[in-house]
PDB file of C-alpha atoms and ligand atoms in Angstrom:
ATOM      1  CA  UNK A 131     -60.704  96.661  44.978  1.00 83.00           C
ATOM      2  CA  UNK A 132     -58.024  97.955  47.344  1.00 90.00           C
ATOM      3  CA  UNK A 133     -56.371  95.768  49.950  1.00 97.00           C
ATOM      4  CA  UNK A 134     -54.576  96.517  53.204  1.00 97.00           C
ATOM      5  CA  UNK A 135     -52.056  93.701  52.908  1.00 98.00           C
ATOM      6  CA  UNK A 136     -51.812  93.116  49.167  1.00 98.00           C
ATOM      7  CA  UNK A 137     -50.620  95.080  46.165  1.00 98.00           C
ATOM      8  CA  UNK A 138     -52.221  94.342  42.818  1.00 98.00           C
ATOM      9  CA  UNK A 139     -50.718  95.629  39.599  1.00 97.00           C
ATOM     10  CA  UNK A 140     -51.917  94.860  36.082  1.00 97.00           C
ATOM     11  CA  UNK A 141     -49.499  94.906  33.157  1.00 97.00           C
ATOM     12  CA  UNK A 142     -51.263  93.982  29.940  1.00 96.00           C
ATOM     13  CA  UNK A 143     -52.661  90.496  30.381  1.00 97.00           C
ATOM     14  CA  UNK A 144     -50.488  89.718  33.403  1.00 98.00           C
ATOM     15  CA  UNK A 145     -51.430  90.654  36.973  1.00 98.00           C
ATOM     16  CA  UNK A 146     -48.840  90.901  39.712  1.00 98.00           C
ATOM     17  CA  UNK A 147     -50.170  90.145  43.182  1.00 98.00           C
ATOM     18  CA  UNK A 148     -47.777  90.931  46.005  1.00 98.00           C
ATOM     19  CA  UNK A 149     -48.171  90.142  49.701  1.00 98.00           C
ATOM     20  CA  UNK A 150     -47.497  93.416  51.472  1.00 98.00           C
ATOM     21  CA  UNK A 151     -47.058  92.912  55.204  1.00 98.00           C
ATOM     22  CA  UNK A 152     -43.371  93.617  55.364  1.00 98.00           C
ATOM     23  CA  UNK A 153     -43.165  94.287  59.104  1.00 97.00           C
ATOM     24  CA  UNK A 154     -43.971  90.608  59.749  1.00 98.00           C
ATOM     25  CA  UNK A 155     -42.078  89.303  56.691  1.00 98.00           C
ATOM     26  CA  UNK A 156     -45.486  88.856  54.989  1.00 98.00           C
ATOM     27  CA  UNK A 157     -46.650  86.282  57.542  1.00 98.00           C
ATOM     28  CA  UNK A 158     -50.181  85.084  56.839  1.00 98.00           C
ATOM     29  CA  UNK A 159     -52.706  86.071  59.478  1.00 98.00           C
ATOM     30  CA  UNK A 160     -56.474  85.646  59.023  1.00 98.00           C
ATOM     31  CA  UNK A 161     -56.801  89.099  57.517  1.00 98.00           C
ATOM     32  CA  UNK A 162     -54.142  88.434  54.851  1.00 98.00           C
ATOM     33  CA  UNK A 163     -55.737  85.070  54.039  1.00 98.00           C
ATOM     34  CA  UNK A 164     -59.181  86.695  53.659  1.00 98.00           C
ATOM     35  CA  UNK A 165     -57.747  89.348  51.358  1.00 98.00           C
ATOM     36  CA  UNK A 166     -55.892  86.738  49.352  1.00 98.00           C
ATOM     37  CA  UNK A 167     -59.129  84.833  48.870  1.00 98.00           C
ATOM     38  CA  UNK A 168     -60.893  88.023  47.637  1.00 98.00           C
ATOM     39  CA  UNK A 169     -57.986  88.837  45.293  1.00 98.00           C
ATOM     40  CA  UNK A 170     -58.147  85.354  43.773  1.00 98.00           C
ATOM     41  CA  UNK A 171     -61.870  85.911  43.081  1.00 98.00           C
ATOM     42  CA  UNK A 172     -61.122  89.326  41.586  1.00 98.00           C
ATOM     43  CA  UNK A 173     -58.400  87.952  39.314  1.00 98.00           C
ATOM     44  CA  UNK A 174     -60.513  84.951  38.322  1.00 98.00           C
ATOM     45  CA  UNK A 175     -63.277  87.280  37.162  1.00 98.00           C
ATOM     46  CA  UNK A 176     -61.002  89.786  35.430  1.00 97.00           C
ATOM     47  CA  UNK A 177     -61.283  89.031  31.701  1.00 96.00           C
ATOM     48  CA  UNK A 178     -58.047  90.899  30.940  1.00 96.00           C
ATOM     49  CA  UNK A 179     -55.922  88.848  33.339  1.00 98.00           C
ATOM     50  CA  UNK A 180     -54.548  85.754  31.640  1.00 98.00           C
ATOM     51  CA  UNK A 181     -51.668  84.903  33.998  1.00 98.00           C
ATOM     52  CA  UNK A 182     -50.940  85.843  37.620  1.00 98.00           C
ATOM     53  CA  UNK A 183     -47.504  86.374  39.166  1.00 99.00           C
ATOM     54  CA  UNK A 184     -47.533  86.014  42.953  1.00 99.00           C
ATOM     55  CA  UNK A 185     -44.699  87.490  45.014  1.00 98.00           C
ATOM     56  CA  UNK A 186     -43.902  89.237  48.298  1.00 98.00           C
ATOM     57  CA  UNK A 187     -42.796  92.757  49.191  1.00 98.00           C
ATOM     58  CA  UNK A 188     -39.359  93.274  50.739  1.00 98.00           C
ATOM     59  CA  UNK A 189     -36.988  90.452  51.679  1.00 97.00           C
ATOM     60  CA  UNK A 190     -39.603  87.764  52.178  1.00 98.00           C
ATOM     61  CA  UNK A 191     -42.068  85.879  49.982  1.00 98.00           C
ATOM     62  CA  UNK A 192     -44.062  84.686  53.005  1.00 98.00           C
ATOM     63  CA  UNK A 193     -42.401  83.685  56.320  1.00 98.00           C
ATOM     64  CA  UNK A 194     -45.279  81.356  57.217  1.00 98.00           C
ATOM     65  CA  UNK A 195     -48.569  81.495  59.001  1.00 98.00           C
ATOM     66  CA  UNK A 196     -48.664  84.185  61.687  1.00 98.00           C
ATOM     67  CA  UNK A 197     -47.131  82.665  64.815  1.00 98.00           C
ATOM     68  CA  UNK A 198     -48.459  85.477  67.029  1.00 98.00           C
ATOM     69  CA  UNK A 199     -52.044  84.792  65.944  1.00 98.00           C
ATOM     70  CA  UNK A 200     -51.625  81.008  66.219  1.00 98.00           C
ATOM     71  CA  UNK A 201     -49.938  81.019  69.623  1.00 98.00           C
ATOM     72  CA  UNK A 202     -53.174  81.280  71.643  1.00 97.00           C
ATOM     73  CA  UNK A 203     -55.458  79.079  69.506  1.00 98.00           C
ATOM     74  CA  UNK A 204     -57.154  76.028  70.973  1.00 98.00           C
ATOM     75  CA  UNK A 205     -57.476  72.813  68.952  1.00 98.00           C
ATOM     76  CA  UNK A 206     -60.804  73.701  67.322  1.00 98.00           C
ATOM     77  CA  UNK A 207     -59.680  77.247  66.514  1.00 98.00           C
ATOM     78  CA  UNK A 208     -56.485  75.838  64.984  1.00 98.00           C
ATOM     79  CA  UNK A 209     -58.555  73.533  62.758  1.00 98.00           C
ATOM     80  CA  UNK A 210     -60.631  76.534  61.666  1.00 98.00           C
ATOM     81  CA  UNK A 211     -57.482  78.581  60.956  1.00 98.00           C
ATOM     82  CA  UNK A 212     -56.007  75.686  58.957  1.00 98.00           C
ATOM     83  CA  UNK A 213     -59.236  75.459  56.928  1.00 98.00           C
ATOM     84  CA  UNK A 214     -58.984  79.122  56.001  1.00 98.00           C
ATOM     85  CA  UNK A 215     -55.474  78.590  54.620  1.00 98.00           C
ATOM     86  CA  UNK A 216     -56.321  75.259  53.002  1.00 98.00           C
ATOM     87  CA  UNK A 217     -59.437  76.633  51.286  1.00 98.00           C
ATOM     88  CA  UNK A 218     -57.664  79.772  50.079  1.00 98.00           C
ATOM     89  CA  UNK A 219     -54.695  77.850  48.665  1.00 98.00           C
ATOM     90  CA  UNK A 220     -57.003  75.303  47.047  1.00 98.00           C
ATOM     91  CA  UNK A 221     -58.924  78.141  45.401  1.00 98.00           C
ATOM     92  CA  UNK A 222     -55.617  79.457  44.058  1.00 98.00           C
ATOM     93  CA  UNK A 223     -54.598  76.019  42.821  1.00 98.00           C
ATOM     94  CA  UNK A 224     -57.936  75.449  41.087  1.00 97.00           C
ATOM     95  CA  UNK A 225     -58.107  78.942  39.589  1.00 98.00           C
ATOM     96  CA  UNK A 226     -58.492  78.540  35.831  1.00 97.00           C
ATOM     97  CA  UNK A 227     -55.619  80.901  35.070  1.00 98.00           C
ATOM     98  CA  UNK A 228     -51.981  79.905  35.591  1.00 98.00           C
ATOM     99  CA  UNK A 229     -50.197  81.332  38.636  1.00 98.00           C
ATOM    100  CA  UNK A 230     -46.423  81.750  38.778  1.00 99.00           C
ATOM    101  CA  UNK A 231     -44.806  82.154  42.210  1.00 99.00           C
ATOM    102  CA  UNK A 232     -41.850  84.542  42.043  1.00 99.00           C
ATOM    103  CA  UNK A 233     -40.216  83.543  45.325  1.00 98.00           C
ATOM    104  CA  UNK A 234     -38.128  86.557  46.281  1.00 98.00           C
ATOM    105  CA  UNK A 235     -37.042  85.554  49.809  1.00 98.00           C
ATOM    106  CA  UNK A 236     -38.265  83.438  52.724  1.00 98.00           C
ATOM    107  CA  UNK A 237     -40.836  80.808  51.725  1.00 99.00           C
ATOM    108  CA  UNK A 238     -41.244  79.069  55.057  1.00 98.00           C
ATOM    109  CA  UNK A 239     -44.134  77.041  56.449  1.00 98.00           C
ATOM    110  CA  UNK A 240     -47.311  78.567  55.036  1.00 98.00           C
ATOM    111  CA  UNK A 241     -45.097  80.494  52.592  1.00 98.00           C
ATOM    112  CA  UNK A 242     -43.601  77.338  51.133  1.00 99.00           C
ATOM    113  CA  UNK A 243     -47.122  75.874  51.078  1.00 99.00           C
ATOM    114  CA  UNK A 244     -48.435  78.939  49.238  1.00 99.00           C
ATOM    115  CA  UNK A 245     -45.780  78.512  46.561  1.00 99.00           C
ATOM    116  CA  UNK A 246     -46.735  74.826  46.277  1.00 98.00           C
ATOM    117  CA  UNK A 247     -50.305  75.792  45.388  1.00 98.00           C
ATOM    118  CA  UNK A 248     -49.005  77.807  42.407  1.00 98.00           C
ATOM    119  CA  UNK A 249     -48.496  76.230  38.987  1.00 98.00           C
ATOM    120  CA  UNK A 250     -44.841  77.190  38.574  1.00 98.00           C
ATOM    121  CA  UNK A 251     -42.217  78.371  41.077  1.00 98.00           C
ATOM    122  CA  UNK A 252     -39.296  80.637  40.100  1.00 99.00           C
ATOM    123  CA  UNK A 253     -36.849  81.643  42.832  1.00 98.00           C
ATOM    124  CA  UNK A 254     -34.383  84.392  43.602  1.00 98.00           C
ATOM    125  CA  UNK A 255     -30.925  83.064  44.489  1.00 98.00           C
ATOM    126  CA  UNK A 256     -31.652  84.547  47.942  1.00 98.00           C
ATOM    127  CA  UNK A 257     -34.850  82.511  48.458  1.00 98.00           C
ATOM    128  CA  UNK A 258     -35.062  80.102  51.381  1.00 98.00           C
ATOM    129  CA  UNK A 259     -37.531  77.240  51.544  1.00 98.00           C
ATOM    130  CA  UNK A 260     -38.606  75.028  54.407  1.00 98.00           C
ATOM    131  CA  UNK A 261     -41.347  73.661  56.612  1.00 98.00           C
ATOM    132  CA  UNK A 262     -40.158  74.772  60.076  1.00 98.00           C
ATOM    133  CA  UNK A 263     -43.357  73.679  61.855  1.00 98.00           C
ATOM    134  CA  UNK A 264     -41.976  70.724  63.834  1.00 98.00           C
ATOM    135  CA  UNK A 265     -39.564  73.214  65.411  1.00 98.00           C
ATOM    136  CA  UNK A 266     -42.666  74.995  66.747  1.00 98.00           C
ATOM    137  CA  UNK A 267     -44.228  71.759  67.961  1.00 98.00           C
ATOM    138  CA  UNK A 268     -46.830  71.615  65.194  1.00 98.00           C
ATOM    139  CA  UNK A 269     -47.293  69.997  61.792  1.00 98.00           C
ATOM    140  CA  UNK A 270     -47.629  71.956  58.546  1.00 98.00           C
ATOM    141  CA  UNK A 271     -51.241  73.144  58.326  1.00 98.00           C
ATOM    142  CA  UNK A 272     -51.722  74.568  54.834  1.00 98.00           C
ATOM    143  CA  UNK A 273     -51.179  71.265  52.942  1.00 98.00           C
ATOM    144  CA  UNK A 274     -47.397  70.964  53.173  1.00 98.00           C
ATOM    145  CA  UNK A 275     -47.741  67.304  54.159  1.00 98.00           C
ATOM    146  CA  UNK A 276     -49.785  66.757  50.986  1.00 98.00           C
ATOM    147  CA  UNK A 277     -48.383  68.942  48.208  1.00 98.00           C
ATOM    148  CA  UNK A 278     -44.671  68.764  49.117  1.00 98.00           C
ATOM    149  CA  UNK A 279     -44.413  64.943  48.771  1.00 98.00           C
ATOM    150  CA  UNK A 280     -46.422  65.104  45.540  1.00 97.00           C
ATOM    151  CA  UNK A 281     -43.890  67.570  44.117  1.00 98.00           C
ATOM    152  CA  UNK A 282     -40.496  66.410  45.432  1.00 98.00           C
ATOM    153  CA  UNK A 283     -41.256  62.816  46.506  1.00 98.00           C
ATOM    154  CA  UNK A 284     -42.082  61.309  49.874  1.00 98.00           C
ATOM    155  CA  UNK A 285     -38.522  60.785  51.139  1.00 98.00           C
ATOM    156  CA  UNK A 286     -37.345  64.339  50.578  1.00 98.00           C
ATOM    157  CA  UNK A 287     -40.613  65.809  51.884  1.00 98.00           C
ATOM    158  CA  UNK A 288     -40.372  63.732  55.039  1.00 98.00           C
ATOM    159  CA  UNK A 289     -36.764  64.827  55.586  1.00 98.00           C
ATOM    160  CA  UNK A 290     -37.667  68.499  55.142  1.00 98.00           C
ATOM    161  CA  UNK A 291     -40.733  68.288  57.388  1.00 98.00           C
ATOM    162  CA  UNK A 292     -39.230  66.082  60.139  1.00 98.00           C
ATOM    163  CA  UNK A 293     -36.042  68.175  60.430  1.00 98.00           C
ATOM    164  CA  UNK A 294     -37.693  71.599  59.927  1.00 98.00           C
ATOM    165  CA  UNK A 295     -34.549  72.567  58.041  1.00 98.00           C
ATOM    166  CA  UNK A 296     -34.313  75.463  55.631  1.00 98.00           C
ATOM    167  CA  UNK A 297     -32.823  74.995  52.178  1.00 98.00           C
ATOM    168  CA  UNK A 298     -31.468  77.536  49.709  1.00 98.00           C
ATOM    169  CA  UNK A 299     -32.635  78.169  46.163  1.00 98.00           C
ATOM    170  CA  UNK A 300     -30.023  75.904  44.515  1.00 98.00           C
ATOM    171  CA  UNK A 301     -31.056  72.948  46.667  1.00 98.00           C
ATOM    172  CA  UNK A 302     -34.711  73.745  45.928  1.00 98.00           C
ATOM    173  CA  UNK A 303     -33.857  73.629  42.221  1.00 98.00           C
ATOM    174  CA  UNK A 304     -31.971  70.346  42.602  1.00 98.00           C
ATOM    175  CA  UNK A 305     -34.947  68.615  44.243  1.00 98.00           C
ATOM    176  CA  UNK A 306     -37.481  70.021  41.777  1.00 98.00           C
ATOM    177  CA  UNK A 307     -39.180  72.361  44.213  1.00 98.00           C
ATOM    178  CA  UNK A 308     -38.562  75.279  41.843  1.00 98.00           C
ATOM    179  CA  UNK A 309     -38.278  75.431  38.055  1.00 98.00           C
ATOM    180  CA  UNK A 310     -35.471  78.001  37.873  1.00 98.00           C
ATOM    181  CA  UNK A 311     -33.283  80.298  39.993  1.00 98.00           C
ATOM    182  CA  UNK A 312     -32.369  83.860  39.018  1.00 98.00           C
ATOM    183  CA  UNK A 313     -30.350  86.710  40.494  1.00 98.00           C
ATOM    184  CA  UNK A 314     -32.659  88.755  42.777  1.00 98.00           C
ATOM    185  CA  UNK A 315     -32.772  91.739  40.417  1.00 98.00           C
ATOM    186  CA  UNK A 316     -33.674  89.492  37.439  1.00 98.00           C
ATOM    187  CA  UNK A 317     -36.421  87.476  39.153  1.00 98.00           C
ATOM    188  CA  UNK A 318     -39.430  89.661  38.363  1.00 98.00           C
ATOM    189  CA  UNK A 319     -38.268  90.310  34.803  1.00 98.00           C
ATOM    190  CA  UNK A 320     -37.934  86.557  34.220  1.00 98.00           C
ATOM    191  CA  UNK A 321     -41.282  85.845  35.883  1.00 98.00           C
ATOM    192  CA  UNK A 322     -42.966  88.428  33.643  1.00 98.00           C
ATOM    193  CA  UNK A 323     -41.210  87.051  30.585  1.00 98.00           C
ATOM    194  CA  UNK A 324     -42.561  83.585  31.358  1.00 98.00           C
ATOM    195  CA  UNK A 325     -46.016  84.971  32.180  1.00 98.00           C
ATOM    196  CA  UNK A 326     -46.152  86.889  28.894  1.00 98.00           C
ATOM    197  CA  UNK A 327     -44.992  83.846  26.952  1.00 98.00           C
ATOM    198  CA  UNK A 328     -47.893  81.880  28.441  1.00 98.00           C
ATOM    199  CA  UNK A 329     -50.266  84.818  27.867  1.00 97.00           C
ATOM    200  CA  UNK A 330     -49.378  84.826  24.151  1.00 96.00           C
ATOM    201  CA  UNK A 331     -50.797  81.313  23.666  1.00 97.00           C
ATOM    202  CA  UNK A 332     -54.399  80.188  23.316  1.00 97.00           C
ATOM    203  CA  UNK A 333     -55.736  80.877  26.805  1.00 96.00           C
ATOM    204  CA  UNK A 334     -58.615  78.435  26.706  1.00 96.00           C
ATOM    205  CA  UNK A 335     -56.128  75.719  25.751  1.00 98.00           C
ATOM    206  CA  UNK A 336     -53.818  76.772  28.615  1.00 98.00           C
ATOM    207  CA  UNK A 337     -56.742  76.664  31.066  1.00 98.00           C
ATOM    208  CA  UNK A 338     -57.981  73.297  29.826  1.00 98.00           C
ATOM    209  CA  UNK A 339     -54.419  71.949  30.088  1.00 98.00           C
ATOM    210  CA  UNK A 340     -54.153  73.219  33.672  1.00 98.00           C
ATOM    211  CA  UNK A 341     -57.454  71.568  34.580  1.00 98.00           C
ATOM    212  CA  UNK A 342     -56.411  68.291  32.928  1.00 98.00           C
ATOM    213  CA  UNK A 343     -53.018  68.240  34.671  1.00 98.00           C
ATOM    214  CA  UNK A 344     -54.517  69.111  38.079  1.00 97.00           C
ATOM    215  CA  UNK A 345     -57.183  66.465  37.648  1.00 96.00           C
ATOM    216  CA  UNK A 346     -54.751  63.908  36.278  1.00 96.00           C
ATOM    217  CA  UNK A 347     -52.215  64.058  39.114  1.00 94.00           C
ATOM    218  CA  UNK A 348     -55.010  63.280  41.567  1.00 93.00           C
ATOM    219  CA  UNK A 349     -56.519  60.326  39.722  1.00 96.00           C
ATOM    220  CA  UNK A 350     -55.644  57.124  37.859  1.00 97.00           C
ATOM    221  CA  UNK A 351     -54.154  57.230  34.360  1.00 98.00           C
ATOM    222  CA  UNK A 352     -57.285  56.019  32.544  1.00 98.00           C
ATOM    223  CA  UNK A 353     -59.494  58.669  34.185  1.00 98.00           C
ATOM    224  CA  UNK A 354     -56.834  61.295  33.499  1.00 98.00           C
ATOM    225  CA  UNK A 355     -56.656  60.301  29.827  1.00 98.00           C
ATOM    226  CA  UNK A 356     -60.441  60.557  29.563  1.00 98.00           C
ATOM    227  CA  UNK A 357     -60.225  64.093  30.999  1.00 98.00           C
ATOM    228  CA  UNK A 358     -57.560  64.908  28.408  1.00 98.00           C
ATOM    229  CA  UNK A 359     -59.714  63.507  25.591  1.00 98.00           C
ATOM    230  CA  UNK A 360     -62.613  65.697  26.731  1.00 98.00           C
ATOM    231  CA  UNK A 361     -60.634  68.942  26.986  1.00 98.00           C
ATOM    232  CA  UNK A 362     -58.981  68.153  23.645  1.00 98.00           C
ATOM    233  CA  UNK A 363     -62.440  67.869  22.131  1.00 98.00           C
ATOM    234  CA  UNK A 364     -63.582  71.092  23.819  1.00 97.00           C
ATOM    235  CA  UNK A 365     -60.680  72.984  22.209  1.00 97.00           C
ATOM    236  CA  UNK A 366     -62.249  72.286  18.814  1.00 97.00           C
ATOM    237  CA  UNK A 367     -65.304  74.277  19.872  1.00 96.00           C
ATOM    238  CA  UNK A 368     -63.156  77.409  20.361  1.00 96.00           C
ATOM    239  CA  UNK A 369     -62.267  80.195  17.950  1.00 96.00           C
ATOM    240  CA  UNK A 370     -58.709  79.943  19.249  1.00 97.00           C
ATOM    241  CA  UNK A 371     -58.332  76.460  17.745  1.00 97.00           C
ATOM    242  CA  UNK A 372     -59.590  77.658  14.370  1.00 97.00           C
ATOM    243  CA  UNK A 373     -57.311  80.698  14.452  1.00 97.00           C
ATOM    244  CA  UNK A 374     -54.287  78.753  15.763  1.00 97.00           C
ATOM    245  CA  UNK A 375     -54.442  76.132  13.032  1.00 98.00           C
ATOM    246  CA  UNK A 376     -55.374  78.609  10.270  1.00 97.00           C
ATOM    247  CA  UNK A 377     -52.425  80.820  11.266  1.00 97.00           C
ATOM    248  CA  UNK A 378     -50.076  77.840  11.122  1.00 98.00           C
ATOM    249  CA  UNK A 379     -51.285  76.886   7.651  1.00 98.00           C
ATOM    250  CA  UNK A 380     -51.046  80.519   6.463  1.00 98.00           C
ATOM    251  CA  UNK A 381     -47.521  80.739   7.982  1.00 98.00           C
ATOM    252  CA  UNK A 382     -48.324  83.738  10.220  1.00 97.00           C
ATOM    253  CA  UNK A 383     -48.475  84.275  13.996  1.00 95.00           C
ATOM    254  CA  UNK A 384     -51.825  83.388  15.565  1.00 96.00           C
ATOM    255  CA  UNK A 385     -53.999  86.112  17.027  1.00 95.00           C
ATOM    256  CA  UNK A 386     -55.767  84.431  19.921  1.00 96.00           C
ATOM    257  CA  UNK A 387     -58.841  86.071  21.443  1.00 91.00           C
ATOM    258  CA  UNK A 388     -59.534  83.765  24.379  1.00 83.00           C
ATOM    259  CA  UNK A 389     -62.800  82.652  22.744  1.00 78.00           C
TER     260      UNK A 389
HETATM  261  N1  LIG B 411     -45.341  84.950  62.103  1.00 75.43           N
HETATM  262  C1  LIG B 411     -45.380  86.135  62.744  1.00 75.43           C
HETATM  263  N2  LIG B 411     -44.364  87.034  62.694  1.00 75.43           N
HETATM  264  C2  LIG B 411     -43.283  86.701  61.978  1.00 75.43           C
HETATM  265  C3  LIG B 411     -43.184  85.479  61.296  1.00 75.43           C
HETATM  266  C4  LIG B 411     -44.283  84.571  61.363  1.00 75.43           C
HETATM  267  N3  LIG B 411     -44.278  83.397  60.718  1.00 75.43           N
HETATM  268  N4  LIG B 411     -41.971  85.424  60.678  1.00 75.43           N
HETATM  269  C5  LIG B 411     -41.355  86.589  60.969  1.00 75.43           C
HETATM  270  N5  LIG B 411     -42.134  87.365  61.749  1.00 75.43           N
HETATM  271  C6  LIG B 411     -41.835  88.698  62.305  1.00 75.43           C
HETATM  272  C7  LIG B 411     -40.868  88.599  63.465  1.00 75.43           C
HETATM  273  O1  LIG B 411     -41.554  88.289  64.662  1.00 75.43           O
HETATM  274  C8  LIG B 411     -40.297  89.992  63.467  1.00 75.43           C
HETATM  275  O2  LIG B 411     -41.214  90.869  64.053  1.00 75.43           O
HETATM  276  P1  LIG B 411     -40.682  92.035  65.075  1.00 75.43           P
HETATM  277  O3  LIG B 411     -39.823  92.894  64.218  1.00 75.43           O
HETATM  278  O4  LIG B 411     -41.955  92.683  65.499  1.00 75.43           O
HETATM  279  O5  LIG B 411     -39.932  91.338  66.137  1.00 75.43           O
HETATM  280  C9  LIG B 411     -40.233  90.341  61.977  1.00 75.43           C
HETATM  281  O6  LIG B 411     -41.137  89.455  61.322  1.00 75.43           O
HETATM  282  C10 LIG B 411     -38.856  90.134  61.375  1.00 75.43           C
HETATM  283  O7  LIG B 411     -38.446  88.823  61.670  1.00 75.43           O
HETATM  284  P2  LIG B 411     -37.021  88.479  62.346  1.00 75.43           P
HETATM  285  O8  LIG B 411     -36.567  89.598  63.210  1.00 75.43           O
HETATM  286  O9  LIG B 411     -37.160  87.122  62.986  1.00 75.43           O
HETATM  287  O10 LIG B 411     -36.102  88.433  61.036  1.00 75.43           O
HETATM  288  P3  LIG B 411     -34.802  87.519  60.815  1.00 75.43           P
HETATM  289  O11 LIG B 411     -34.197  87.979  59.539  1.00 75.43           O
HETATM  290  O12 LIG B 411     -33.958  87.493  62.031  1.00 75.43           O
HETATM  291  O13 LIG B 411     -35.368  86.028  60.627  1.00 75.43           O
HETATM  292  C11 LIG B 411     -36.825  84.352  59.721  1.00 75.43           C
HETATM  293  C12 LIG B 411     -36.170  85.738  59.515  1.00 75.43           C
HETATM  294  C13 LIG B 411     -35.755  83.260  59.665  1.00 75.43           C
HETATM  295  C14 LIG B 411     -37.815  84.153  58.576  1.00 75.43           C
HETATM  296  C15 LIG B 411     -37.547  84.323  61.091  1.00 75.43           C
HETATM  297  O14 LIG B 411     -38.386  85.467  61.186  1.00 75.43           O
HETATM  298  C16 LIG B 411     -38.406  83.131  61.298  1.00 75.43           C
HETATM  299  O15 LIG B 411     -37.878  82.063  61.615  1.00 75.43           O
HETATM  300  N6  LIG B 411     -39.747  83.272  61.143  1.00 75.43           N
HETATM  301  C17 LIG B 411     -40.671  82.206  61.402  1.00 75.43           C
HETATM  302  C18 LIG B 411     -40.664  81.183  60.289  1.00 75.43           C
HETATM  303  C19 LIG B 411     -41.609  80.040  60.610  1.00 75.43           C
HETATM  304  O16 LIG B 411     -41.425  79.309  61.550  1.00 75.43           O
HETATM  305  N7  LIG B 411     -42.646  79.869  59.766  1.00 75.43           N
HETATM  306  C20 LIG B 411     -43.610  78.824  59.928  1.00 75.43           C
HETATM  307  C21 LIG B 411     -44.786  79.316  60.697  1.00 75.43           C
HETATM  308  S1  LIG B 411     -45.873  78.012  61.129  1.00 75.43           S
HETATM  309  C22 LIG B 411     -46.810  77.733  59.757  1.00 75.43           C
HETATM  310  O17 LIG B 411     -46.632  78.330  58.711  1.00 75.43           O
HETATM  311  C23 LIG B 411     -47.866  76.685  59.948  1.00 75.43           C
HETATM  312  C24 LIG B 411     -48.677  76.372  58.762  1.00 75.43           C
HETATM  313  O18 LIG B 411     -48.301  75.639  57.875  1.00 75.43           O
HETATM  314  C25 LIG B 411     -50.039  76.859  58.708  1.00 75.43           C
END
């Protein structure tokens, strides 16, 4: 499928999805959100895609939800717009395949929230993060009040959201908002290296692990451990488990087939 506001490139078992609305610093309007939702479906169904790298074209990852589109919304329309972003990001978060955000520039408001819905965040040293919404007289609307405190802790999330301040990549690394920071020209190479490393492992195991972690962080420990026990058991019904263990015992690299 071709998109007006997205670029989709496939390199082996890794797909690179890039938000391509440079004139508005990749701000998310309804059209971009709809396309993003379709692209997530496409990538979910694509048997050859094991890992997704999400990034932005130009100097921005995503500079937030589209302020022009939001400016004239009434309360009910704003709730509907928020639902579109919330549902799309939730779909991304619950996608079976891992998603790495390669944050190349501004990740503000809805852009920061989009990165939070990804499994892993890598940043360019030029990246800027923040939830500037209170400066616009609104709250975050694409789950920033929910995912940011879960990732960096309540105190830091409250400070970022109440002050609307922007932080650089090093500060984002210090507070655990990103996993690593790279020079801008090295970011995509490093993101692909990580994606390919993940893609070389047993994919069903990676997907079960993602599901167990996502489930576990939203429930109590005993329920989470039961989920882990179940996915652990499911692994033993896969060819990947047989191949992975056989390869270890035969002292050779495993050849996983995602079966
Ligand atoms: N929505 C719509 N357009 C945006 C935008 C956004 N979020 N962010 C940037 N743009 C547009 C600008 O209007 C400008 O368009 P024109 O050239 O037509 O004037 C273009 O992108 C370039 O932006 P700037 O000229 O402002 O570039 P800059 O380098 O001077 O500043 C910036 C960059 C600091 C990111 C600044 O653009 C900015 O502050 N953007 C808004 C960031 C923001 O507040 N995001 C949160 C939105 S609210 C939200 O996301 C709510 C939610 O959770 C759902």
